[in-house]
Coordinates of C-alpha atoms and ligand atoms in Angstrom, one line a residue:
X1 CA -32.6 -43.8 -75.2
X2 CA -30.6 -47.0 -76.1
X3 CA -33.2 -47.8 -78.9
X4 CA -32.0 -44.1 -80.4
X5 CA -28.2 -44.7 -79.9
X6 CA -29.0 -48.3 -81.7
X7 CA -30.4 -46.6 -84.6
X8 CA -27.7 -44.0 -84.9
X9 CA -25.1 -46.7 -84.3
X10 CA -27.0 -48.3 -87.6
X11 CA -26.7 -45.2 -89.3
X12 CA -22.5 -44.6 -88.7
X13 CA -22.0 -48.6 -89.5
X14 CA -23.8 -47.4 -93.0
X15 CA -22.3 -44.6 -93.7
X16 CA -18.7 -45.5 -92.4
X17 CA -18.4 -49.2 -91.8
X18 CA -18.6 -51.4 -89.0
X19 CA -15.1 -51.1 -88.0
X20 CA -15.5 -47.7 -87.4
X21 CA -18.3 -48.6 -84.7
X22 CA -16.4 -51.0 -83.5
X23 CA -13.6 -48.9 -82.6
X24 CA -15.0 -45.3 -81.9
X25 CA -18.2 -45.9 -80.6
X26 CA -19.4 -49.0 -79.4
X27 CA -18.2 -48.0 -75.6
X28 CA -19.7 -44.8 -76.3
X29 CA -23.5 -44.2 -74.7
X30 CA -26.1 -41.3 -75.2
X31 CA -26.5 -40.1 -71.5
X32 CA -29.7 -38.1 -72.0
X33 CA -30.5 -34.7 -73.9
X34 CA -31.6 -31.3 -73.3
X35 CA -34.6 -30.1 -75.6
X36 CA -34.2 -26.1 -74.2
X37 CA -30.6 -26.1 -74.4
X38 CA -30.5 -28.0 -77.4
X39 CA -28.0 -30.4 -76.2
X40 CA -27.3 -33.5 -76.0
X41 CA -24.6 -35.4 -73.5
X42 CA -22.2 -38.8 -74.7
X43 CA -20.6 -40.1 -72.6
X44 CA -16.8 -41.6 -74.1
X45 CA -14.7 -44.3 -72.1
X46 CA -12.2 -42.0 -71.9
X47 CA -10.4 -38.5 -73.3
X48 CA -8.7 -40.1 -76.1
X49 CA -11.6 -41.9 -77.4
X50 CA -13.2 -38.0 -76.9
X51 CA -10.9 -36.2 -78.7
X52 CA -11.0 -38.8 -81.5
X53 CA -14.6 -38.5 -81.9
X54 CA -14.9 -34.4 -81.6
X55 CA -11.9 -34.3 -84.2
X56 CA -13.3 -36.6 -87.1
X57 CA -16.9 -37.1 -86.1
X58 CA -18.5 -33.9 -84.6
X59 CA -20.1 -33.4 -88.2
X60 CA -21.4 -36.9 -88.3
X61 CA -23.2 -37.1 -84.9
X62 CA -24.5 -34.1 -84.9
X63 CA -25.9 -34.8 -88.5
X64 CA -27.7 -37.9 -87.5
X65 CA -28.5 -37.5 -83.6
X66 CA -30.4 -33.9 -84.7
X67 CA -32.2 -36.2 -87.1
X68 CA -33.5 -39.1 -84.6
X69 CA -33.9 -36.5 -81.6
X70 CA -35.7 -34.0 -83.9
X71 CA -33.1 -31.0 -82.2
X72 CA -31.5 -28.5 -85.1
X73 CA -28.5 -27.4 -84.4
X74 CA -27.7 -29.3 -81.4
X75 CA -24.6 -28.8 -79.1
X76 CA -22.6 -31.5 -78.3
X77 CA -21.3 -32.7 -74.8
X78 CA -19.1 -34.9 -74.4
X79 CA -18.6 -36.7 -70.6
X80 CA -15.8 -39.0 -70.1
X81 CA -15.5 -42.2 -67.7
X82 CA -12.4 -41.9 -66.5
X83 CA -12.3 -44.4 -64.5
X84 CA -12.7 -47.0 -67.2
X85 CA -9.8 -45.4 -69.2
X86 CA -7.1 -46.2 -67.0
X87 CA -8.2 -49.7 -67.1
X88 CA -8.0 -49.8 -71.0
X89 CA -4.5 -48.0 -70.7
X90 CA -2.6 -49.8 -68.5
X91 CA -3.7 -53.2 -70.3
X92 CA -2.5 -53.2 -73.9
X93 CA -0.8 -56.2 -74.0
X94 CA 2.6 -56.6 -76.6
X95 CA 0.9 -59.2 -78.3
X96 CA -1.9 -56.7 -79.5
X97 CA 0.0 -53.7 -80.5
X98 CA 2.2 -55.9 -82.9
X99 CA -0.9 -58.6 -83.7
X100 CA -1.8 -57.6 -87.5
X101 CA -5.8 -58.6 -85.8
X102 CA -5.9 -55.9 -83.8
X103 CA -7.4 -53.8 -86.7
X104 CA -10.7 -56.2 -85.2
X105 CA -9.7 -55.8 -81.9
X106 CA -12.0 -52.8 -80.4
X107 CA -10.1 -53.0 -77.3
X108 CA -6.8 -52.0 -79.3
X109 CA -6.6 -48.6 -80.3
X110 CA -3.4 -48.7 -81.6
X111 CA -2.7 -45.3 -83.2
X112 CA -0.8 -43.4 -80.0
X113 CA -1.0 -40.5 -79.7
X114 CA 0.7 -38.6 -76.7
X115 CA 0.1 -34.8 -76.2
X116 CA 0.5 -33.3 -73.1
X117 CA -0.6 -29.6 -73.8
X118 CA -4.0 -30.8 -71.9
X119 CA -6.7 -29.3 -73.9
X120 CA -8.9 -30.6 -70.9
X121 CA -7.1 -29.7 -67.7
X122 CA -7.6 -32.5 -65.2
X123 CA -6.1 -33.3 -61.3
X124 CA -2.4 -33.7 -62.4
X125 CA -2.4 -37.1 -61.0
X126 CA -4.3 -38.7 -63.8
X127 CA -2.7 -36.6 -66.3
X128 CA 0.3 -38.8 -67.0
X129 CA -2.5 -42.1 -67.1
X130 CA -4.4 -40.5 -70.2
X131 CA -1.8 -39.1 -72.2
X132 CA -0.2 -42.1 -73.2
X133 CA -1.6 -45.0 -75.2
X134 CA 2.8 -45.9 -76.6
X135 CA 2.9 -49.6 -74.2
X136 CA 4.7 -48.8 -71.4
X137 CA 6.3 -51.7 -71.2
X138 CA 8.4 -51.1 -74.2
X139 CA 11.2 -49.4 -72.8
X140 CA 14.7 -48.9 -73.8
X141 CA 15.5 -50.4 -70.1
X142 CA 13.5 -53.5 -71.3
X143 CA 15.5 -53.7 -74.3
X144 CA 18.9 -55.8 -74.3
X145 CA 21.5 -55.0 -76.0
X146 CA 23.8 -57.0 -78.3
X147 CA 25.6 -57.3 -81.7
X148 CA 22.7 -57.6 -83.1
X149 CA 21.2 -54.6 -82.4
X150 CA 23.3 -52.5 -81.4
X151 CA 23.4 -50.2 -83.5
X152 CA 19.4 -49.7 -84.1
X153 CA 19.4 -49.2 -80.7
X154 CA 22.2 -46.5 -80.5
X155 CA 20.4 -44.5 -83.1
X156 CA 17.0 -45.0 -82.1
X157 CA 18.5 -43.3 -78.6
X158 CA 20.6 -40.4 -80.1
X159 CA 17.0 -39.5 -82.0
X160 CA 15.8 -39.6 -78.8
X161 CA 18.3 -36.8 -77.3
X162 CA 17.9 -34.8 -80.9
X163 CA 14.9 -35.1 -82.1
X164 CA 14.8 -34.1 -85.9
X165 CA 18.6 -33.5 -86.0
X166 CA 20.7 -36.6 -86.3
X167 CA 19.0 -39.3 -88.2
X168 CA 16.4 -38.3 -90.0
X169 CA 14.3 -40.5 -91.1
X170 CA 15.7 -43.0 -89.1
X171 CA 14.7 -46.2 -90.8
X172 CA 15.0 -49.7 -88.7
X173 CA 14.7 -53.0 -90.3
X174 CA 14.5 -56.4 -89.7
X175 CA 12.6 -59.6 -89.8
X176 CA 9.6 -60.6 -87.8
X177 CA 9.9 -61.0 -84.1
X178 CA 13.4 -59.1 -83.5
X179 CA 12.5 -55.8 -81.8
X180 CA 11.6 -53.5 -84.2
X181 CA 8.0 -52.3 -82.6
X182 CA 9.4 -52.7 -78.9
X183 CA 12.2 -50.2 -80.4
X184 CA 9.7 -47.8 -81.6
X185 CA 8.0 -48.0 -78.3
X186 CA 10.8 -47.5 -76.2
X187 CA 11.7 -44.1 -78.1
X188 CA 7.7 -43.2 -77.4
X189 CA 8.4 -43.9 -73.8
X190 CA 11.8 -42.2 -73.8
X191 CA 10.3 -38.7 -75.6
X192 CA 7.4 -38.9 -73.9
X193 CA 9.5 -38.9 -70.7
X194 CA 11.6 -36.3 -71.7
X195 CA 9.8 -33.2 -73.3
X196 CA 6.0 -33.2 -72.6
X197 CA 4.9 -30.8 -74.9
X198 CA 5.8 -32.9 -77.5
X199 CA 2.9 -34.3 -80.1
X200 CA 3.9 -38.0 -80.7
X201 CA 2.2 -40.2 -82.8
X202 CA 3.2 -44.0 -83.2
X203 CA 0.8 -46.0 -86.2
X204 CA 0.7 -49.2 -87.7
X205 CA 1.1 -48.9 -91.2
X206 CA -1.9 -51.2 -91.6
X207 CA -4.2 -48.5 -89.6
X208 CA -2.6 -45.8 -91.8
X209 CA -3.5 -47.2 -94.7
X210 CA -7.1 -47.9 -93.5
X211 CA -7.6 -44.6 -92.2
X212 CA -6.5 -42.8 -95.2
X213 CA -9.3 -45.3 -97.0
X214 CA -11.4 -44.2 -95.0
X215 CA -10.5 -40.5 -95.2
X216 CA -11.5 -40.6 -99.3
X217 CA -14.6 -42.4 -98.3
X218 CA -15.9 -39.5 -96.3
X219 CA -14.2 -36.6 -98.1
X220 CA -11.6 -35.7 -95.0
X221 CA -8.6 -36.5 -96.7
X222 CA -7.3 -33.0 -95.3
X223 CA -7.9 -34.0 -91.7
X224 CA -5.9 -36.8 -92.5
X225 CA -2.7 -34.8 -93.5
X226 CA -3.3 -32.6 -90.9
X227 CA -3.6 -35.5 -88.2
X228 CA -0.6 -36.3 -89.3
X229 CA 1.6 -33.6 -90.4
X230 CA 0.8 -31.9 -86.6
X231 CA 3.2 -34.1 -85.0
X232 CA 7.2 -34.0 -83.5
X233 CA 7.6 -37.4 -84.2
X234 CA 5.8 -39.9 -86.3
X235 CA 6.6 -43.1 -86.1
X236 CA 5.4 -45.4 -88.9
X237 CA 5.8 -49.4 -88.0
X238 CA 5.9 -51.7 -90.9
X239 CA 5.9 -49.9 -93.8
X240 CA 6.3 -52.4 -96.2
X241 CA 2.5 -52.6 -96.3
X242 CA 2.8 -49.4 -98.1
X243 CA 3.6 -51.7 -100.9
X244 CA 1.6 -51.1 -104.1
X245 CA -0.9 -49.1 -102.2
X246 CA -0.1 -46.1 -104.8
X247 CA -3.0 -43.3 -103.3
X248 CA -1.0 -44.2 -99.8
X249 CA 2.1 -43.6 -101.2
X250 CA 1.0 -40.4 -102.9
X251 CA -0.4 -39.4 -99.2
X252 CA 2.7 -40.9 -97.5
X253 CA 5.3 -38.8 -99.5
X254 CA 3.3 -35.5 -98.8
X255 CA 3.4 -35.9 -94.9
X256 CA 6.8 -36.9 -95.2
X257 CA 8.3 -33.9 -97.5
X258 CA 6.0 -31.4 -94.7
X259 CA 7.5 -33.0 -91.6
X260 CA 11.4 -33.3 -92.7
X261 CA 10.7 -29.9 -94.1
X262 CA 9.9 -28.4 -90.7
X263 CA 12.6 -30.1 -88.8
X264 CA 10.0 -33.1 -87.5
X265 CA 11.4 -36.5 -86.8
X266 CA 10.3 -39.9 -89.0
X267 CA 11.0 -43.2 -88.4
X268 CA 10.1 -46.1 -90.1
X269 CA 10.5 -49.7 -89.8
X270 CA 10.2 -52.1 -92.2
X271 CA 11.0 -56.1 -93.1
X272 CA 13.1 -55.2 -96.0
X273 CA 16.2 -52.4 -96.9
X274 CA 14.5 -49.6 -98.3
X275 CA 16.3 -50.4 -102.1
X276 CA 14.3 -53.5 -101.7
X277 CA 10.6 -53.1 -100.6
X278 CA 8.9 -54.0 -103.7
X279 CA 6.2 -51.7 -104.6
X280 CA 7.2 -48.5 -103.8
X281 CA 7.3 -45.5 -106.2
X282 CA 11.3 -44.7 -106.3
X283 CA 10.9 -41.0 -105.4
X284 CA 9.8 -42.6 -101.9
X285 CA 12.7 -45.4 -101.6
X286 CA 15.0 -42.7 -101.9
X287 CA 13.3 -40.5 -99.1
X288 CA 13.6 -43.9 -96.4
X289 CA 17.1 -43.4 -97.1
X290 CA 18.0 -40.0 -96.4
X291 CA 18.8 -40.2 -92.7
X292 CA 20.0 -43.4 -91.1
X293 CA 18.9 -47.3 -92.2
X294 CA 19.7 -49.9 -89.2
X295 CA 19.2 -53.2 -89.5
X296 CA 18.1 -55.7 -86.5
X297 CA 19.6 -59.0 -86.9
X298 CA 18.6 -62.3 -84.5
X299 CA 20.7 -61.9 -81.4
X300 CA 23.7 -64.5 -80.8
X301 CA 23.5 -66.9 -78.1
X302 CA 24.6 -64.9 -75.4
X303 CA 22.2 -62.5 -76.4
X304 CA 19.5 -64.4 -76.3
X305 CA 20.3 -65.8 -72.8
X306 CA 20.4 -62.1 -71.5
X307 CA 17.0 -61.5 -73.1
X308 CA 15.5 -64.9 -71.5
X309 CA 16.9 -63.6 -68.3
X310 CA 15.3 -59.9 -68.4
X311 CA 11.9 -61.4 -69.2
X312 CA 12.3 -64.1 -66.2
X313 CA 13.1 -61.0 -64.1
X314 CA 10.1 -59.0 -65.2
X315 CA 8.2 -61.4 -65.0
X316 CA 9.0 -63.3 -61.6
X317 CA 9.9 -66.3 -63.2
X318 CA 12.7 -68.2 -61.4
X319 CA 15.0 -69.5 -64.2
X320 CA 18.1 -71.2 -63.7
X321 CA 20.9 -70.6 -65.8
X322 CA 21.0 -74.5 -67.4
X323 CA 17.4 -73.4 -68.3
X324 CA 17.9 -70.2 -70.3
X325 CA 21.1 -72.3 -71.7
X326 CA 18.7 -74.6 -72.7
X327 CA 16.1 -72.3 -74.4
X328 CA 18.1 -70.2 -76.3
X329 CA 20.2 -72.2 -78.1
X330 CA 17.0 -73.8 -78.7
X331 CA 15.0 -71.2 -80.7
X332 CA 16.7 -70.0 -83.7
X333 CA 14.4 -68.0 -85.6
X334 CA 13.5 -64.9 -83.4
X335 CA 12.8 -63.1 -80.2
X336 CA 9.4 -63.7 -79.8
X337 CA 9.3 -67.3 -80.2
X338 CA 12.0 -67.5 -77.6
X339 CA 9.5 -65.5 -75.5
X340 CA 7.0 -67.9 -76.7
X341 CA 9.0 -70.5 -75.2
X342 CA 9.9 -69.3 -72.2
X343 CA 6.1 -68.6 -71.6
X344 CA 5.4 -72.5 -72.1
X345 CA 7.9 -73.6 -70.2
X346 CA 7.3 -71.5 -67.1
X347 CA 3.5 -71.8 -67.8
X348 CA 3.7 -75.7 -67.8
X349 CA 5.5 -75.9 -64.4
X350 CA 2.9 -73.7 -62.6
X351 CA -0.2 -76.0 -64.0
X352 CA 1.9 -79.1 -62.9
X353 CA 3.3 -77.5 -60.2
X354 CA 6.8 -78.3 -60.6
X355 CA 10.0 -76.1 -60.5
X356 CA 11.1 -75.3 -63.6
X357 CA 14.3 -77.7 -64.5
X358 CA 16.1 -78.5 -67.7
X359 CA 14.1 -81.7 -67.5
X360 CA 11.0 -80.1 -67.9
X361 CA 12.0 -77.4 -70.1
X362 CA 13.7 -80.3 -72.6
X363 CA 10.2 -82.0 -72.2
X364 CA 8.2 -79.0 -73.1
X365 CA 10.0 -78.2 -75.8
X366 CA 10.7 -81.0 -77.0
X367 CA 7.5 -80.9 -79.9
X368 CA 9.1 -77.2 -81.0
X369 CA 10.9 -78.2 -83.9
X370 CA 12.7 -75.2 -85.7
X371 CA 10.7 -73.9 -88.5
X372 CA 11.9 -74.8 -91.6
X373 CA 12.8 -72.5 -94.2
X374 CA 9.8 -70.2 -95.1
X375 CA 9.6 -71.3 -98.7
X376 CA 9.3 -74.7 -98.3
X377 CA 7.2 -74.7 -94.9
X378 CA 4.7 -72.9 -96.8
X379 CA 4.8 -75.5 -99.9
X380 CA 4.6 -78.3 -97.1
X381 CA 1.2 -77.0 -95.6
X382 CA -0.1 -75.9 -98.8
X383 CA 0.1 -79.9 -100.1
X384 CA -1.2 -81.0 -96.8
X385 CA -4.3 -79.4 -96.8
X386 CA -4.5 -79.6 -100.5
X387 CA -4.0 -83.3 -100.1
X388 CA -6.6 -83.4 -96.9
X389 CA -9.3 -81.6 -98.7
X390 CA -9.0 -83.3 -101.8
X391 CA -8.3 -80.4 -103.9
X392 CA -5.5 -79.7 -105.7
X393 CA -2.8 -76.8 -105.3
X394 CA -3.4 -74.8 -108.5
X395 CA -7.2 -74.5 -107.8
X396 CA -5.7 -73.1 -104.2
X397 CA -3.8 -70.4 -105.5
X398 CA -6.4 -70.0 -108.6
X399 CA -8.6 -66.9 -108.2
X400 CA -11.6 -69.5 -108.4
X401 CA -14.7 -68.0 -105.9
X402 CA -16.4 -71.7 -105.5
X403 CA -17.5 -71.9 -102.1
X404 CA -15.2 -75.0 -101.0
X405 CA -12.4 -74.1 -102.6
X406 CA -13.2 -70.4 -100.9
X407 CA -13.3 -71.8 -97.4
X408 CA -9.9 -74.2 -97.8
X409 CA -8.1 -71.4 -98.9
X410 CA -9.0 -69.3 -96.1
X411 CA -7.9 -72.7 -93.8
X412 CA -4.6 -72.4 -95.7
X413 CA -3.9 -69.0 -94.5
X414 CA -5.5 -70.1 -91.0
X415 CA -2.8 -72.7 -91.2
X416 CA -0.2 -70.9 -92.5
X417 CA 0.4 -67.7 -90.4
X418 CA -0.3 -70.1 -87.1
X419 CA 2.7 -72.4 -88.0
X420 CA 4.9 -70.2 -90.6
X421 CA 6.7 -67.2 -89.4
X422 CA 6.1 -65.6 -92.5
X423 CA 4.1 -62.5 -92.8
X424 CA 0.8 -62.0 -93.9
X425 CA 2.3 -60.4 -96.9
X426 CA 4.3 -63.6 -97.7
X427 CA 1.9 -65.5 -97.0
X428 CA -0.6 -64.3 -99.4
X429 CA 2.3 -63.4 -102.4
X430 CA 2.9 -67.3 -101.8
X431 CA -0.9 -68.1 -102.3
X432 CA -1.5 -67.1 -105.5
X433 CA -0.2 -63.6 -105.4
X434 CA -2.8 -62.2 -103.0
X435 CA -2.8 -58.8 -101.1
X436 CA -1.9 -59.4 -97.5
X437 CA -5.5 -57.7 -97.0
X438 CA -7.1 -60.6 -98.4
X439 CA -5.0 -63.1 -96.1
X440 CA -5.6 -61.0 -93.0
X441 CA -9.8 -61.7 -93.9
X442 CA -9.2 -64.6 -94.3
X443 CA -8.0 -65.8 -91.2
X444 CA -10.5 -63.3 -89.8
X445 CA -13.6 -65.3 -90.8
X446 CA -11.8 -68.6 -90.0
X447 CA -11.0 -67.7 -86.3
X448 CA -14.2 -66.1 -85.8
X449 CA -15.7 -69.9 -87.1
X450 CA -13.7 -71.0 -84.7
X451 CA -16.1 -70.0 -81.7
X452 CA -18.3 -71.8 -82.4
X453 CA -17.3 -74.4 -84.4
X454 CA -15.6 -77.2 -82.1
X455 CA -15.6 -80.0 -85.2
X456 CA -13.6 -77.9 -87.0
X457 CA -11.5 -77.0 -84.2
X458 CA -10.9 -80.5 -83.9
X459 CA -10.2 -80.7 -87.3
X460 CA -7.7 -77.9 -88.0
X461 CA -6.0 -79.4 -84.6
X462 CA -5.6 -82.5 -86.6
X463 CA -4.7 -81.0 -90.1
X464 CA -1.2 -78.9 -87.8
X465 CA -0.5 -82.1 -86.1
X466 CA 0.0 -83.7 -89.8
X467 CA 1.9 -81.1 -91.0
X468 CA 3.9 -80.8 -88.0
X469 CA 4.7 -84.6 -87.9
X470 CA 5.6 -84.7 -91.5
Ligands
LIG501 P1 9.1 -56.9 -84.5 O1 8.3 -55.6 -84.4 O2 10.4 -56.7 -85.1 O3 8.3 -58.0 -85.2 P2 8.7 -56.9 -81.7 O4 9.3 -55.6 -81.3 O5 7.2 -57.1 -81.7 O6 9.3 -57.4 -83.0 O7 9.4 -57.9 -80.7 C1 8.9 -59.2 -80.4 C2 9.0 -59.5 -78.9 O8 10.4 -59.7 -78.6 C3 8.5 -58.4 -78.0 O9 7.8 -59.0 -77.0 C4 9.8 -57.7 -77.6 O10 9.6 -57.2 -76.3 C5 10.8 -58.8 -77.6 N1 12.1 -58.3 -77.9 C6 12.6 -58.1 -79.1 N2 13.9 -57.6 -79.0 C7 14.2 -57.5 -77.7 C8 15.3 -57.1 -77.0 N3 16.4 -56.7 -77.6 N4 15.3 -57.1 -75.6 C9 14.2 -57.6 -75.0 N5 13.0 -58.0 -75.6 C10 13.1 -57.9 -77.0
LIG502 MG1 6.4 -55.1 -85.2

């Protein structure tokens, strides 16, 4: 039986790419087959995964399983471990729904989709449990509110109260780190909440765009508008990855002219003001800007201090005033380093087991010096490792494929998203004008080294301590 599913796990990775198995069905497991009946039983992790795979792949596996099990026309059964799915629900930490790796990360689904007219009824307990794949713990009560944000906030709420009506699309931007997902999340959360039979779908923009690659590849380029134009609310995160990806666009401007049309609600977020994300036909600019644009803006001091608090209360950390004093005015360029901080802080008190004071939270963060501006961070590690390697900067940016230069390049990138807190996007326009694709592969195959490579470990180690000490 496993030697069958191997094969026909061979065939999908052919015929639709390894991320695809990776994703959809490497938890999934041929439970045994029915010659008379001709049928045969898979058993899925849980409903979503299910419905996934009966919506894009029916024709697929039936194609290739009545192939290796010599069954024509076989009927396909699909059983689902339910038990297993509340354990991939509950635990989809922050850090992977806004991580650009998670397109890698098979644990990650992050398209969310939350319908509650059950196609497949189950106890009413669970049904809550595997609806929802928006991260709970984006709420709007986890959200502070300041200057900064108050008025992305306020809109992101009214939308909530009228859907389609007010602000439509509603279009938040900011830079990285400041809210914008954990906003999107919290309306999920809030709708979801509200009106259940409600079809909500939250997407990266990165996934979007892969799944509409995907959707030429196989010729389904219809269930992808349908997927998408049967929702209430789509909620499109990041959208400045839309940049120059013309075909996108085109498919983009479709399933947004259907869903204002029929009274659905958008919103978008993005780093940029719609007028200037580069790389975007104008027909679509102008769309972003039809409803509402609110911008997110890192929070003041007292802001800050609020947030640091929230976090200490969710998270059961004891944090005395002096301390949150201490971080905030510390971290300047956005809300998830000063997460980040707080994390090390409390993080280096339990392993030493010491309270946390401002002693040790002045000694912890001592080494975090601010980043410096973008620009020139990224020209600083770029002449590091340039220097380190021995190879000069214009053969870095240069389109040369030579292996070495290859593999230092992809270091660069390695180097640069870890101690920049520029996006991948940046990154790779700063590199000699690469796609943000390219960088994201890059950093790919250089973590993935990483396993199993401790002498580069070391090594990279080494090369951020330079750069850092310069
Ligand atoms: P962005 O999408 O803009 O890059 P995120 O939404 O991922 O940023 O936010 C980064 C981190 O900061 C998240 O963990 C989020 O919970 C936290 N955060 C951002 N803004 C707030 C806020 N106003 N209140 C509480 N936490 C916040
Ligand atoms: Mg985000």
């Amino acid at each position: 039986m496993q030697l069958i599913w191997d094969d026909f796990l061979k065939l999908i990775k052919e015929e639709s790419g390894s991320r695809v198995v990776e994703t959809w069905f490497k938890a999934v497991s041929l439970q045994k087959w029915e010659e008379d009946t001709k049928t045969v039983y898979l058993k899925t992790p849980n409903q979503f995964v299910t419905k996934w795979l009966q919506q894009h792949y029916t024709t697929l596996i039936k194609t290739h399983l009545s192939r290796l099990l010599h069954i024509k026309d076989l009927n396909l059964v699909f059983l689902c471990n339910s038990k297993k799915e509340s354990l991939t629900r509950d635990i989809i930490p922050a850090s992977i729904i806004s991580s650009q790796n998670n397109l890698y990360n098979s644990s990650s689904i992050n398209t969310s989709i939350v319908k509650f007219k059950e196609k497949f009824p189950k106890s009413k307990k669970n049904k809550k449990k595997e609806t929802s794949q928006i991260n709970k713990n984006y709420t709007f009560n986890s959200f502070v509110v300041g200057p900064s944000n108050s008025l992305a906030h306020a809109a992101a709420y009214a939308v909530c109260q009228n859907l389609g009506k007010v602000y439509n699309p509603l279009f938040i931007y900011g830079g990285t780190g400041l809210g914008k997902t954990h906003l999107l999340h919290a309306i999920g959360n809030e709708v979801f909440k509200k009106k259940n039979q409600i079809t909500i779908r939250y997407q990266t923009t990165d996934k979007f765009t892969t799944e509409f690659i995907n959707s030429i590849r196989l010729d389904k380029t219809h269930h992808f508008r349908e997927k998408y134009q049967n929702t209430d609310l789509l909620m499109l995160d990041d959208i400045q990855f839309l940049s120059n990806k013309e075909q996108t666009q085109e498919a983009f401007f479709h399933i947004f002219n259907t869903l204002h049309e029929k009274g659905a609600q958008i919103i978008l977020s993005s780093d940029t003001f719609p007028k200037e994300i580069k790389g975007f036909q104008s027909r679509l600019k102008s769309r972003l800007e039809w409803g509402l644009v609110a911008d997110m803006q890192m929070p003041d001091l007292e802001t800050k201090i609020a947030i640091l608090k929230k976090k200490a209360e969710t998270n059961k950390i004891n944090l005395k005033d002096e301390v949150a004093n201490f971080i905030a005015s510390k971290i300047k360029s956005n809300i998830r380093e000063l997460e980040g901080a707080l994390i090390r802080v409390e993080a280096f008190g339990t392993l030493t087991n010491q309270q946390i004071t401002l002693q040790l939270a002045k000694k912890v963060l001592l080494n975090i010096r601010e980043p410096k501006k973008d620009g020139i961070m990224l020209n600083d590690i770029l002449k590091n490792i340039a220097k380190i390697y021995s190879i000069s900067v214009n053969d870095l940016k240069s389109k040369k494929r030579q292996k070495d230069i290859v593999f230092v390049r992809q270091v660069t990138f390695y180097i640069m998203k870890k101690l920049s807190f520029c996006s991948l996007q940046v990154i790779g326009e700063f590199v000699g004008k690469r796609d943000h694709s390219t960088v994201l592969h890059s950093i790919t195959k250089i973590e993935k080294k990483l396993q199993t490579d401790a002498a580069l470990a070391q090594k990279l180690n080494q090369i951020e301590q330079e750069i850092l000490m310069n």
